[in-house]
Amino acid sequence: MTDPRVPLDRGPSGHPMVAITAGLVVSVLLALLAAESVMQPSAADRITLVAVFGGLAVVVAVAAVTLRRFTMRLASLQAAVVLTAIGAVAVAAIAIWAATASMLIPEDALRLVLVALGLGVALGSVLAVAVSQPLQDDIGRVRATAEAVAAGRRDVRTGVSRSDEVGMLAATLDDMVVRLTEAEQRRATMEAARREFLASVGHDLRTPLTSLRVAIEALQDGLVEESPRYHAAMERDVATLSWMVDEMFLLSVIESGGLALVAEEVDLAELCDEAVESLQPIADERGVAVTLDVRGPVPARVGVREVGRVLRNLLDNAVRHAEREVTVTVRGDDQAAAVVVRDDGEGFPPDLVDRVFESFVRADEARRRDGSGAGLGLAIARGLVEAMDGTIQARPGPGGHVEVRLPAA
């Protein structure tokens, strides 16, 4: 487990003293080269310059480490920036004073230099305060936004517009709040759908269970004269319960990513014809005509059992909601093989068409008339199609319209 007290990344800077030492050495060398080119010093002057610049480097190194540790303990960013600016100006002042003093500048001129350096420190402090105030305000907005989000609010934003790291931090925080809001909305929607789903499944399970209990009690009490008829009804109820449990188990396997699928090159038109034949008795019982529109073989690379289940689920859904007719159209090209299942029923309402394949969403509620089914067919169909690297899409009514596109062979 990751220790939350340990930073995930120190960044590319490494140990601070390495960077400080390297910077000081480079600065001293550049200063000596500049003095050599503009002053043409004597040997004694060179020794003096090396001593002055080297001593200043040591002073700056000690000041940098001390100031770094001190500013990290300050509660105000503005105070840290001001102290840093004062330190920088003070270092420049000491450097100028040491250089001028070592070169035996007249006392009056040296005093004037010191006065000018004092003025520089004061003006630098004012400039540091002016520059750091907006930065401190923006960081305060970021902190206030983070505290509000932690307290449960999702309508807050930082309002910071900057191009530096603080601006990127504020933009990241705002984006995080938006994503968090969307995630909570999705979770609330899924939770409501889950409760509705469980209630619907409970209702669907209660019907065959009640029928079984009544039949068993009648058989136990000896009130049954035609026991074979009761046995047949009980067998149908058990088959219904087994089918519903299998559907829920398959859906859980699909959503957990544990579905094992073997793709084969098959004729999708032939699979559609088999699915139509298997659903023909139900269609005849409901007085619905099922028409298969196909032009020649349509090769596809799919899982045979999986695509057969998808087609039967879609056809069963269409037949149950059709008025008089269901049409299955099969087409293919070099990129994909497509199956379109249409019925002349009421179709999917526009506000539900984008969610009919989601888990726990009873897509049938807007179309169902007989109360049959557990409402899992379309969710299972989507899972199986996506496992075969295909896509499935519904369109709003009038009329049910579902299109499946699968990889071509």
Coordinates of C-alpha atoms in Angstrom, one line a residue:
M1 CA 0.0 0.0 0.0
T2 CA 1.3 3.5 -0.9
D3 CA 2.1 5.6 2.2
P4 CA 0.1 8.8 1.8
R5 CA 2.8 10.7 3.7
V6 CA 5.4 10.1 1.0
P7 CA 5.3 12.3 -2.1
L8 CA 4.7 10.3 -5.3
D9 CA 7.4 12.3 -7.3
R10 CA 10.0 14.8 -6.2
G11 CA 10.3 16.0 -9.8
P12 CA 13.5 16.3 -12.0
S13 CA 15.3 18.7 -9.6
G14 CA 16.9 16.0 -7.4
H15 CA 18.7 17.2 -4.2
P16 CA 18.5 21.0 -3.8
M17 CA 22.1 21.5 -2.7
V18 CA 23.4 20.0 -6.0
A19 CA 21.5 22.6 -8.1
I20 CA 22.4 25.4 -5.7
T21 CA 26.1 24.5 -5.8
A22 CA 26.2 24.2 -9.6
G23 CA 24.4 27.6 -10.0
L24 CA 26.9 29.3 -7.6
V25 CA 29.9 27.9 -9.4
V26 CA 28.7 28.9 -12.8
S27 CA 27.8 32.4 -11.6
V28 CA 31.2 33.0 -10.0
L29 CA 33.0 31.8 -13.2
L30 CA 30.9 34.0 -15.4
A31 CA 31.5 37.0 -13.1
L32 CA 35.3 36.4 -13.2
L33 CA 35.2 36.2 -17.0
A34 CA 33.2 39.4 -17.2
A35 CA 35.5 41.2 -14.8
E36 CA 38.5 40.0 -16.8
S37 CA 37.1 41.4 -20.0
V38 CA 36.0 44.8 -18.8
M39 CA 38.6 45.6 -16.1
Q40 CA 41.8 43.9 -17.3
P41 CA 42.8 43.4 -13.6
S42 CA 46.3 42.9 -12.3
A43 CA 47.3 39.7 -10.5
A44 CA 46.5 41.2 -7.1
D45 CA 43.1 42.4 -8.3
R46 CA 42.4 38.9 -9.6
I47 CA 43.2 37.4 -6.2
T48 CA 40.9 40.0 -4.6
L49 CA 38.0 39.3 -7.0
V50 CA 38.3 35.6 -6.5
A51 CA 38.2 36.0 -2.7
V52 CA 35.3 38.5 -2.9
F53 CA 33.2 36.4 -5.4
G54 CA 34.0 33.2 -3.6
G55 CA 33.1 34.6 -0.2
L56 CA 29.8 35.9 -1.7
A57 CA 29.1 32.5 -3.1
V58 CA 29.5 30.9 0.3
V59 CA 27.3 33.5 1.9
V60 CA 24.6 32.9 -0.7
A61 CA 24.8 29.2 -0.3
V62 CA 24.3 29.5 3.5
A63 CA 21.5 32.1 3.0
A64 CA 19.8 29.9 0.3
V65 CA 19.6 26.9 2.6
T66 CA 18.5 28.9 5.6
L67 CA 15.9 30.9 3.7
R68 CA 14.6 27.8 1.9
R69 CA 13.9 26.0 5.2
F70 CA 12.5 29.1 6.8
T71 CA 10.1 30.0 4.0
M72 CA 8.7 26.5 3.9
R73 CA 7.4 27.0 7.5
L74 CA 5.7 30.3 6.7
A75 CA 1.9 30.2 6.6
S76 CA 1.8 33.0 4.0
L77 CA 3.0 32.6 0.4
Q78 CA 3.3 36.4 0.1
A79 CA 5.6 36.5 3.1
A80 CA 7.8 33.9 1.5
V81 CA 7.9 35.8 -1.8
V82 CA 8.7 39.1 -0.1
L83 CA 11.5 37.5 2.0
T84 CA 12.9 35.8 -1.1
A85 CA 12.9 39.1 -3.0
I86 CA 14.5 41.0 -0.1
G87 CA 17.1 38.2 0.1
A88 CA 17.9 38.5 -3.6
V89 CA 18.3 42.3 -3.4
A90 CA 20.3 42.1 -0.2
V91 CA 22.7 39.6 -1.9
A92 CA 23.0 42.0 -4.8
A93 CA 23.7 44.8 -2.4
I94 CA 26.3 42.9 -0.5
A95 CA 28.0 41.9 -3.8
I96 CA 28.2 45.5 -5.0
W97 CA 29.4 46.8 -1.7
A98 CA 32.0 44.1 -1.4
A99 CA 33.3 44.7 -4.9
T100 CA 33.4 48.5 -4.6
A101 CA 35.0 48.4 -1.1
S102 CA 37.7 46.0 -2.2
M103 CA 38.6 48.3 -5.1
L104 CA 39.2 51.2 -2.7
I105 CA 36.4 53.5 -4.0
P106 CA 36.3 56.9 -2.2
E107 CA 34.3 56.9 1.1
D108 CA 31.7 59.4 -0.2
A109 CA 31.0 57.3 -3.3
L110 CA 30.8 54.2 -1.2
R111 CA 28.2 55.8 1.1
L112 CA 26.2 56.8 -1.9
V113 CA 26.3 53.3 -3.2
L114 CA 25.1 52.0 0.2
V115 CA 22.2 54.5 0.2
A116 CA 21.3 53.4 -3.4
L117 CA 21.4 49.7 -2.3
G118 CA 19.1 50.4 0.7
L119 CA 16.7 52.1 -1.7
G120 CA 16.9 49.1 -3.9
V121 CA 16.0 46.8 -1.0
A122 CA 13.0 48.9 -0.2
L123 CA 11.8 49.2 -3.8
G124 CA 12.3 45.5 -4.3
S125 CA 10.2 44.7 -1.3
V126 CA 7.4 46.9 -2.6
L127 CA 7.7 45.2 -6.0
A128 CA 7.6 41.7 -4.4
V129 CA 4.4 42.6 -2.4
A130 CA 2.7 43.9 -5.5
V131 CA 3.7 40.9 -7.6
S132 CA 2.9 38.3 -5.0
Q133 CA -0.6 39.6 -3.9
P134 CA -2.5 38.3 -7.0
L135 CA -0.6 35.0 -6.6
Q136 CA -1.6 34.7 -3.0
D137 CA -5.3 35.6 -3.8
D138 CA -5.4 32.9 -6.6
I139 CA -4.0 30.3 -4.3
G140 CA -6.5 31.3 -1.7
R141 CA -9.3 30.7 -4.3
V142 CA -7.9 27.3 -5.1
R143 CA -7.8 26.4 -1.4
A144 CA -11.3 27.7 -0.8
T145 CA -12.6 25.7 -3.7
A146 CA -10.9 22.5 -2.6
E147 CA -12.4 22.9 0.9
A148 CA -15.8 23.5 -0.5
V149 CA -15.6 20.4 -2.6
A150 CA -14.4 18.4 0.4
A151 CA -17.4 19.7 2.3
G152 CA -19.7 18.3 -0.4
R153 CA -20.4 21.2 -2.7
R154 CA -20.2 20.6 -6.4
D155 CA -21.3 24.0 -7.8
V156 CA -18.0 25.8 -6.9
R157 CA -15.1 26.8 -9.3
T158 CA -11.8 28.5 -8.7
G159 CA -12.3 31.4 -11.1
V160 CA -8.5 31.5 -11.6
S161 CA -7.2 32.3 -15.0
R162 CA -3.4 32.1 -15.2
S163 CA -0.9 30.5 -17.5
D164 CA 1.6 29.4 -14.8
E165 CA 1.6 26.3 -12.6
V166 CA -1.1 27.9 -10.3
G167 CA -3.4 28.3 -13.3
M168 CA -2.8 24.7 -14.3
L169 CA -3.6 23.6 -10.8
A170 CA -6.8 25.6 -10.7
A171 CA -7.8 24.3 -14.1
T172 CA -7.1 20.7 -13.0
L173 CA -9.2 21.3 -9.8
D174 CA -12.1 22.7 -11.8
D175 CA -12.0 19.7 -14.2
M176 CA -11.9 17.3 -11.3
V177 CA -15.0 18.9 -9.8
V178 CA -16.8 18.6 -13.1
R179 CA -15.8 14.9 -13.5
L180 CA -16.7 14.2 -9.9
T181 CA -20.1 15.8 -10.4
E182 CA -20.7 13.7 -13.5
A183 CA -19.5 10.5 -11.7
E184 CA -21.9 11.2 -8.8
Q185 CA -24.8 11.7 -11.2
R186 CA -24.0 8.5 -13.0
R187 CA -23.8 6.7 -9.7
A188 CA -27.1 8.1 -8.6
T189 CA -28.7 7.1 -11.9
M190 CA -27.2 3.6 -11.7
E191 CA -28.3 3.2 -8.1
A192 CA -31.9 4.2 -9.0
A193 CA -31.9 1.9 -12.0
R194 CA -30.4 -0.9 -9.8
R195 CA -33.2 -0.5 -7.3
E196 CA -35.8 -0.5 -10.0
F197 CA -34.2 -3.6 -11.6
L198 CA -34.2 -5.5 -8.3
A199 CA -37.8 -4.6 -7.7
S200 CA -38.7 -5.7 -11.2
V201 CA -36.8 -9.0 -10.9
G202 CA -38.4 -9.6 -7.6
H203 CA -41.8 -9.1 -9.1
D204 CA -41.0 -11.5 -12.0
L205 CA -39.6 -14.1 -9.6
R206 CA -42.6 -13.8 -7.3
T207 CA -45.1 -14.9 -10.0
P208 CA -43.7 -18.4 -10.8
L209 CA -42.7 -18.9 -7.1
T210 CA -46.3 -18.2 -6.0
S211 CA -47.7 -20.5 -8.7
L212 CA -45.3 -23.3 -7.5
R213 CA -46.3 -22.8 -3.9
V214 CA -50.0 -22.9 -4.7
A215 CA -49.5 -26.1 -6.8
I216 CA -47.5 -27.8 -4.2
E217 CA -50.0 -27.0 -1.5
A218 CA -52.8 -28.3 -3.6
L219 CA -50.9 -31.5 -4.3
Q220 CA -50.1 -31.9 -0.6
D221 CA -53.7 -31.4 0.5
G222 CA -55.1 -33.9 -2.1
L223 CA -57.2 -31.3 -3.8
V224 CA -55.9 -32.1 -7.2
E225 CA -57.7 -34.3 -9.6
E226 CA -55.5 -33.8 -12.6
S227 CA -52.0 -34.0 -11.2
P228 CA -50.3 -34.3 -14.6
R229 CA -51.6 -30.9 -15.5
Y230 CA -50.2 -29.4 -12.2
H231 CA -46.9 -31.2 -12.8
A232 CA -46.6 -29.6 -16.3
A233 CA -47.4 -26.2 -14.9
M234 CA -44.8 -26.6 -12.1
E235 CA -42.3 -27.7 -14.7
R236 CA -42.9 -24.6 -16.7
D237 CA -42.5 -22.4 -13.6
V238 CA -39.2 -24.1 -12.8
A239 CA -38.0 -23.6 -16.4
T240 CA -38.9 -19.9 -16.1
L241 CA -37.0 -19.5 -12.9
S242 CA -34.0 -21.4 -14.3
W243 CA -34.0 -19.2 -17.4
M244 CA -34.1 -16.0 -15.4
V245 CA -31.2 -17.1 -13.1
D246 CA -29.2 -18.0 -16.3
E247 CA -29.9 -14.6 -17.7
M248 CA -28.7 -12.8 -14.6
F249 CA -25.6 -15.0 -14.3
L250 CA -24.7 -14.4 -18.0
L251 CA -25.1 -10.7 -17.5
S252 CA -22.8 -10.7 -14.4
V253 CA -20.2 -12.7 -16.3
I254 CA -20.3 -10.2 -19.2
E255 CA -20.0 -7.2 -17.0
S256 CA -17.1 -8.7 -15.0
G257 CA -15.2 -9.3 -18.2
G258 CA -15.0 -13.1 -17.7
L259 CA -16.8 -14.1 -20.9
A260 CA -14.7 -16.6 -23.0
L261 CA -15.5 -16.2 -26.7
V262 CA -14.1 -18.1 -29.7
A263 CA -14.6 -16.2 -33.0
E264 CA -15.3 -18.2 -36.2
E265 CA -16.0 -17.3 -39.8
V266 CA -19.6 -18.0 -40.4
D267 CA -22.5 -16.9 -42.7
L268 CA -24.5 -14.3 -40.7
A269 CA -27.4 -14.7 -43.0
E270 CA -27.7 -18.4 -42.1
L271 CA -27.5 -17.6 -38.4
C272 CA -30.3 -15.1 -38.8
D273 CA -32.4 -17.6 -40.6
E274 CA -32.0 -20.1 -37.7
A275 CA -32.9 -17.4 -35.2
V276 CA -36.1 -16.6 -37.2
E277 CA -37.0 -20.3 -37.3
S278 CA -36.6 -20.7 -33.6
L279 CA -38.8 -17.7 -32.8
Q280 CA -41.4 -18.5 -35.5
P281 CA -43.8 -20.4 -33.1
I282 CA -43.9 -17.5 -30.7
A283 CA -44.5 -15.1 -33.6
D284 CA -47.3 -17.3 -34.9
E285 CA -48.9 -17.5 -31.5
R286 CA -49.0 -13.7 -31.3
G287 CA -50.0 -13.2 -34.9
V288 CA -46.8 -11.5 -35.9
A289 CA -45.3 -12.0 -39.4
V290 CA -41.4 -12.2 -39.4
T291 CA -39.7 -11.4 -42.7
L292 CA -36.0 -12.1 -43.4
D293 CA -34.5 -9.8 -46.0
V294 CA -31.1 -11.1 -47.1
R295 CA -29.2 -11.1 -50.4
G296 CA -26.7 -13.8 -50.6
P297 CA -24.2 -15.0 -47.9
V298 CA -22.9 -12.4 -45.4
P299 CA -19.6 -13.6 -44.0
A300 CA -18.7 -12.5 -40.5
R301 CA -16.1 -13.4 -37.8
V302 CA -18.2 -13.9 -34.6
G303 CA -18.9 -16.3 -31.8
V304 CA -21.6 -18.6 -33.1
R305 CA -23.4 -19.2 -29.8
E306 CA -23.1 -15.6 -28.8
V307 CA -24.4 -14.1 -32.0
G308 CA -27.2 -16.6 -32.0
R309 CA -28.2 -15.5 -28.5
V310 CA -28.1 -11.8 -29.6
L311 CA -30.3 -12.4 -32.6
R312 CA -32.8 -14.5 -30.5
N313 CA -32.9 -11.8 -27.8
L314 CA -33.5 -9.0 -30.4
L315 CA -36.2 -11.0 -32.2
D316 CA -37.9 -12.0 -29.0
N317 CA -38.0 -8.4 -28.0
A318 CA -39.3 -7.3 -31.4
V319 CA -42.0 -10.0 -31.6
R320 CA -43.3 -9.2 -28.1
H321 CA -43.7 -5.5 -28.9
A322 CA -44.8 -5.7 -32.6
E323 CA -48.3 -5.0 -33.8
R324 CA -48.2 -7.2 -36.9
E325 CA -44.8 -7.4 -38.5
V326 CA -41.1 -7.8 -37.8
T327 CA -38.4 -7.4 -40.4
V328 CA -34.8 -8.7 -40.2
T329 CA -32.4 -7.2 -42.7
V330 CA -28.9 -8.6 -43.3
R331 CA -26.3 -6.8 -45.3
G332 CA -22.5 -7.0 -45.4
D333 CA -19.4 -5.4 -47.0
D334 CA -15.6 -5.6 -46.6
Q335 CA -15.6 -3.7 -43.3
A336 CA -18.6 -5.1 -41.4
A337 CA -21.7 -7.3 -41.4
A338 CA -24.9 -5.6 -40.3
V339 CA -28.2 -6.9 -39.0
V340 CA -31.2 -4.6 -38.6
V341 CA -34.3 -5.8 -36.6
R342 CA -37.4 -3.6 -37.0
D343 CA -40.9 -4.0 -35.6
D344 CA -44.0 -1.9 -36.2
G345 CA -44.7 -1.3 -32.5
E346 CA -44.4 1.9 -30.5
G347 CA -40.6 1.9 -30.5
F348 CA -38.2 3.3 -28.0
P349 CA -39.0 6.8 -26.7
P350 CA -36.3 9.5 -27.4
D351 CA -35.4 9.9 -23.7
L352 CA -34.7 6.2 -23.3
V353 CA -33.1 5.3 -26.7
D354 CA -29.5 6.1 -25.5
R355 CA -29.9 4.0 -22.3
V356 CA -31.8 0.9 -23.5
F357 CA -28.6 -1.3 -23.4
E358 CA -27.4 -0.2 -20.0
S359 CA -27.3 -2.6 -17.1
F360 CA -30.2 -2.4 -14.7
V361 CA -32.3 -0.2 -17.1
R362 CA -35.7 -1.7 -17.9
A363 CA -35.7 -0.8 -21.6
D364 CA -39.0 -2.8 -21.9
E365 CA -40.9 -0.6 -19.5
A366 CA -41.7 1.9 -22.2
R367 CA -42.8 -0.8 -24.7
R368 CA -44.0 -3.8 -22.8
R369 CA -47.6 -4.7 -22.8
D370 CA -47.7 -8.2 -21.3
G371 CA -45.3 -7.9 -18.4
S372 CA -43.2 -10.8 -19.6
G373 CA -39.4 -11.0 -19.4
A374 CA -36.9 -9.8 -16.8
G375 CA -35.7 -6.9 -18.9
L376 CA -32.2 -8.3 -19.4
G377 CA -32.3 -9.2 -23.1
L378 CA -30.9 -5.9 -24.5
A379 CA -28.2 -5.6 -21.8
I380 CA -27.0 -9.1 -22.6
A381 CA -27.1 -8.4 -26.3
R382 CA -24.9 -5.3 -25.9
G383 CA -22.4 -7.2 -23.8
L384 CA -22.1 -10.1 -26.3
V385 CA -21.9 -7.7 -29.3
E386 CA -19.1 -5.7 -27.7
A387 CA -17.3 -8.8 -26.7
M388 CA -17.2 -9.7 -30.5
D389 CA -15.8 -6.2 -31.2
G390 CA -19.1 -5.1 -32.7
T391 CA -21.5 -2.3 -32.0
I392 CA -25.3 -2.2 -31.3
Q393 CA -27.5 0.9 -31.6
A394 CA -31.2 1.6 -31.1
R395 CA -33.2 4.4 -32.8
P396 CA -36.3 6.2 -31.5
G397 CA -39.8 5.3 -32.6
P398 CA -42.2 5.0 -34.2
G399 CA -41.3 1.4 -34.6
G400 CA -38.6 -0.5 -32.9
H401 CA -35.2 -0.3 -34.7
V402 CA -32.0 -2.0 -33.5
E403 CA -28.9 -2.3 -35.6
V404 CA -26.0 -4.6 -34.9
R405 CA -22.7 -4.3 -36.7
L406 CA -20.2 -7.2 -36.5
P407 CA -16.7 -7.7 -37.9
A408 CA -16.6 -9.0 -41.5
A409 CA -14.8 -12.2 -42.2

